[in-house]
Amino acid sequence: MTKLSLGTAPYLLGFEQLERLLERNAKSGNEGYPPFNIEQTSDNSYRITLAVAGFSQRDLAITIEDRQLVIRGRQHDETEGRVFLHRGIAARQFQRSFVLADGVEVGEAVMENGLLHVDLTRAEPETVVQTIQIRKG
């Protein structure tokens, strides 16, 4: 039995990029930290919420790279001169990636009570009907 992929299905023309996106997302190394929620806030809007306790606004960066929303966190080490008897709160860094569909735009990002909220909206696609003229060859 042969494996049928998106790029080889005869009626799915131009979807090779979708298959590459799925492979890239599977390899992105998104581990379980930090935990996050994705909620649909209306028919065309979403909110991603990451639990980023211990991170300040200056420790976080949000970018869009090749149709991926990338959220990075890196805490600055401010422990010089301090003596810990126990250190159970690790200062770790993270990177979370979310693949964005065409038409999805990133809105505002808000930090509130140790939670980072990133709002997304999806533009309502226009229905376009195009007539192709057939010429005699």
mmCIF file of C-alpha atoms in Angstrom:
data_model
loop_
_atom_site.group_PDB
_atom_site.id
_atom_site.type_symbol
_atom_site.label_atom_id
_atom_site.label_comp_id
_atom_site.label_asym_id
_atom_site.label_seq_id
_atom_site.Cartn_x
_atom_site.Cartn_y
_atom_site.Cartn_z
ATOM 1 C CA MET A 1 0.000 0.000 0.000
ATOM 2 C CA THR A 2 1.417 3.412 -0.921
ATOM 3 C CA LYS A 3 1.243 6.401 1.360
ATOM 4 C CA LEU A 4 -0.913 9.197 -0.016
ATOM 5 C CA SER A 5 0.261 12.636 1.030
ATOM 6 C CA LEU A 6 -1.356 16.012 0.491
ATOM 7 C CA GLY A 7 1.155 16.900 -2.205
ATOM 8 C CA THR A 8 0.352 13.818 -4.276
ATOM 9 C CA ALA A 9 -3.446 13.849 -4.071
ATOM 10 C CA PRO A 10 -4.592 14.608 -7.648
ATOM 11 C CA TYR A 11 -7.358 17.081 -6.720
ATOM 12 C CA LEU A 12 -5.467 19.061 -4.088
ATOM 13 C CA LEU A 13 -3.435 21.396 -6.236
ATOM 14 C CA GLY A 14 -1.012 23.769 -4.548
ATOM 15 C CA PHE A 15 -1.309 22.270 -1.054
ATOM 16 C CA GLU A 16 2.336 21.208 -0.846
ATOM 17 C CA GLN A 17 2.957 24.144 1.485
ATOM 18 C CA LEU A 18 0.324 22.839 3.924
ATOM 19 C CA GLU A 19 2.131 19.523 4.160
ATOM 20 C CA ARG A 20 5.429 21.318 4.842
ATOM 21 C CA LEU A 21 3.729 23.426 7.540
ATOM 22 C CA LEU A 22 2.399 20.306 9.255
ATOM 23 C CA GLU A 23 5.833 18.678 9.192
ATOM 24 C CA ARG A 24 7.535 21.837 10.468
ATOM 25 C CA ASN A 25 5.007 22.212 13.287
ATOM 26 C CA ALA A 26 5.504 18.587 14.325
ATOM 27 C CA LYS A 27 9.269 19.221 14.551
ATOM 28 C CA SER A 28 9.019 22.640 16.229
ATOM 29 C CA GLY A 29 9.919 21.285 19.656
ATOM 30 C CA ASN A 30 6.884 22.759 21.410
ATOM 31 C CA GLU A 31 7.173 21.052 24.759
ATOM 32 C CA GLY A 32 4.652 21.443 27.563
ATOM 33 C CA TYR A 33 6.044 24.736 28.888
ATOM 34 C CA PRO A 34 4.521 27.192 29.295
ATOM 35 C CA PRO A 35 0.969 25.877 29.423
ATOM 36 C CA PHE A 36 -1.500 27.693 27.195
ATOM 37 C CA ASN A 37 -5.160 27.960 26.209
ATOM 38 C CA ILE A 38 -6.671 28.750 22.833
ATOM 39 C CA GLU A 39 -10.223 30.029 22.904
ATOM 40 C CA GLN A 40 -12.586 31.172 20.198
ATOM 41 C CA THR A 41 -13.891 34.570 21.281
ATOM 42 C CA SER A 42 -16.244 35.079 18.305
ATOM 43 C CA ASP A 43 -16.899 33.547 14.892
ATOM 44 C CA ASN A 44 -13.739 35.191 13.510
ATOM 45 C CA SER A 45 -11.511 35.832 16.511
ATOM 46 C CA TYR A 46 -9.350 33.806 18.856
ATOM 47 C CA ARG A 47 -7.271 34.364 21.976
ATOM 48 C CA ILE A 48 -4.111 32.508 22.911
ATOM 49 C CA THR A 49 -3.310 32.716 26.634
ATOM 50 C CA LEU A 50 0.063 31.607 27.997
ATOM 51 C CA ALA A 51 0.820 31.189 31.699
ATOM 52 C CA VAL A 52 4.044 33.200 32.045
ATOM 53 C CA ALA A 53 4.327 33.694 35.808
ATOM 54 C CA GLY A 54 7.683 35.211 36.721
ATOM 55 C CA PHE A 55 8.209 36.828 33.300
ATOM 56 C CA SER A 56 8.003 40.571 32.818
ATOM 57 C CA GLN A 57 7.057 42.315 29.578
ATOM 58 C CA ARG A 58 10.734 42.903 28.794
ATOM 59 C CA ASP A 59 11.394 39.146 29.114
ATOM 60 C CA LEU A 60 8.922 38.317 26.324
ATOM 61 C CA ALA A 61 9.063 38.738 22.554
ATOM 62 C CA ILE A 62 6.276 38.136 20.044
ATOM 63 C CA THR A 63 7.110 37.872 16.347
ATOM 64 C CA ILE A 64 5.540 36.593 13.150
ATOM 65 C CA GLU A 65 7.969 34.534 11.103
ATOM 66 C CA ASP A 66 6.902 32.885 7.860
ATOM 67 C CA ARG A 67 3.195 32.687 8.849
ATOM 68 C CA GLN A 68 4.058 31.448 12.333
ATOM 69 C CA LEU A 69 3.312 33.333 15.528
ATOM 70 C CA VAL A 70 6.398 32.832 17.700
ATOM 71 C CA ILE A 71 6.360 33.749 21.398
ATOM 72 C CA ARG A 72 9.686 33.637 23.206
ATOM 73 C CA GLY A 73 10.474 34.114 26.865
ATOM 74 C CA ARG A 74 13.882 34.591 28.436
ATOM 75 C CA GLN A 75 14.232 35.740 32.013
ATOM 76 C CA HIS A 76 17.136 37.978 32.920
ATOM 77 C CA ASP A 77 19.313 36.559 35.665
ATOM 78 C CA GLU A 78 19.113 38.931 38.613
ATOM 79 C CA THR A 79 20.482 36.544 41.238
ATOM 80 C CA GLU A 80 24.015 37.900 41.498
ATOM 81 C CA GLY A 81 24.978 38.375 45.112
ATOM 82 C CA ARG A 82 21.986 36.395 46.388
ATOM 83 C CA VAL A 83 22.377 33.156 48.351
ATOM 84 C CA PHE A 84 19.606 30.596 47.867
ATOM 85 C CA LEU A 85 19.065 27.896 50.488
ATOM 86 C CA HIS A 86 16.624 26.256 48.075
ATOM 87 C CA ARG A 87 15.933 27.222 44.485
ATOM 88 C CA GLY A 88 12.758 25.598 43.211
ATOM 89 C CA ILE A 89 11.702 28.349 40.822
ATOM 90 C CA ALA A 90 13.783 27.882 37.718
ATOM 91 C CA ALA A 91 14.527 30.766 35.390
ATOM 92 C CA ARG A 92 13.940 28.941 32.136
ATOM 93 C CA GLN A 93 13.431 30.140 28.629
ATOM 94 C CA PHE A 94 10.798 29.003 26.157
ATOM 95 C CA GLN A 95 9.617 29.290 22.593
ATOM 96 C CA ARG A 96 6.041 28.559 21.506
ATOM 97 C CA SER A 97 5.036 28.544 17.831
ATOM 98 C CA PHE A 98 1.562 28.656 16.320
ATOM 99 C CA VAL A 99 0.989 28.291 12.561
ATOM 100 C CA LEU A 100 -1.309 31.007 11.227
ATOM 101 C CA ALA A 101 -3.689 30.383 8.338
ATOM 102 C CA ASP A 102 -3.889 32.886 5.504
ATOM 103 C CA GLY A 103 -6.059 35.796 6.570
ATOM 104 C CA VAL A 104 -5.352 35.425 10.303
ATOM 105 C CA GLU A 105 -3.911 38.607 11.764
ATOM 106 C CA VAL A 106 -2.336 39.136 15.164
ATOM 107 C CA GLY A 107 -3.983 41.908 17.158
ATOM 108 C CA GLU A 108 -2.894 43.160 20.534
ATOM 109 C CA ALA A 109 -1.006 41.363 23.286
ATOM 110 C CA VAL A 110 -1.851 42.074 26.924
ATOM 111 C CA MET A 111 -0.040 40.975 30.087
ATOM 112 C CA GLU A 112 -2.378 40.455 33.066
ATOM 113 C CA ASN A 113 -1.843 38.611 36.372
ATOM 114 C CA GLY A 114 0.937 36.376 35.037
ATOM 115 C CA LEU A 115 -0.984 35.580 31.853
ATOM 116 C CA LEU A 116 -0.047 36.745 28.356
ATOM 117 C CA HIS A 117 -3.090 37.163 26.089
ATOM 118 C CA VAL A 118 -2.582 37.398 22.312
ATOM 119 C CA ASP A 119 -5.661 38.215 20.238
ATOM 120 C CA LEU A 120 -6.072 36.967 16.670
ATOM 121 C CA THR A 121 -8.683 37.803 14.037
ATOM 122 C CA ARG A 122 -9.540 36.040 10.821
ATOM 123 C CA ALA A 123 -10.731 38.179 7.937
ATOM 124 C CA GLU A 124 -13.959 36.987 6.375
ATOM 125 C CA PRO A 125 -12.963 35.641 2.949
ATOM 126 C CA GLU A 126 -14.604 37.239 -0.058
ATOM 127 C CA THR A 127 -16.445 34.980 -2.442
ATOM 128 C CA VAL A 128 -14.895 35.579 -5.836
ATOM 129 C CA VAL A 129 -16.358 34.139 -9.013
ATOM 130 C CA GLN A 130 -14.064 34.357 -11.992
ATOM 131 C CA THR A 131 -14.973 33.349 -15.523
ATOM 132 C CA ILE A 132 -12.164 31.947 -17.655
ATOM 133 C CA GLN A 133 -12.509 32.526 -21.371
ATOM 134 C CA ILE A 134 -11.816 29.564 -23.618
ATOM 135 C CA ARG A 135 -9.944 30.490 -26.752
ATOM 136 C CA LYS A 136 -9.663 28.464 -29.893
ATOM 137 C CA GLY A 137 -6.204 26.948 -30.326
#
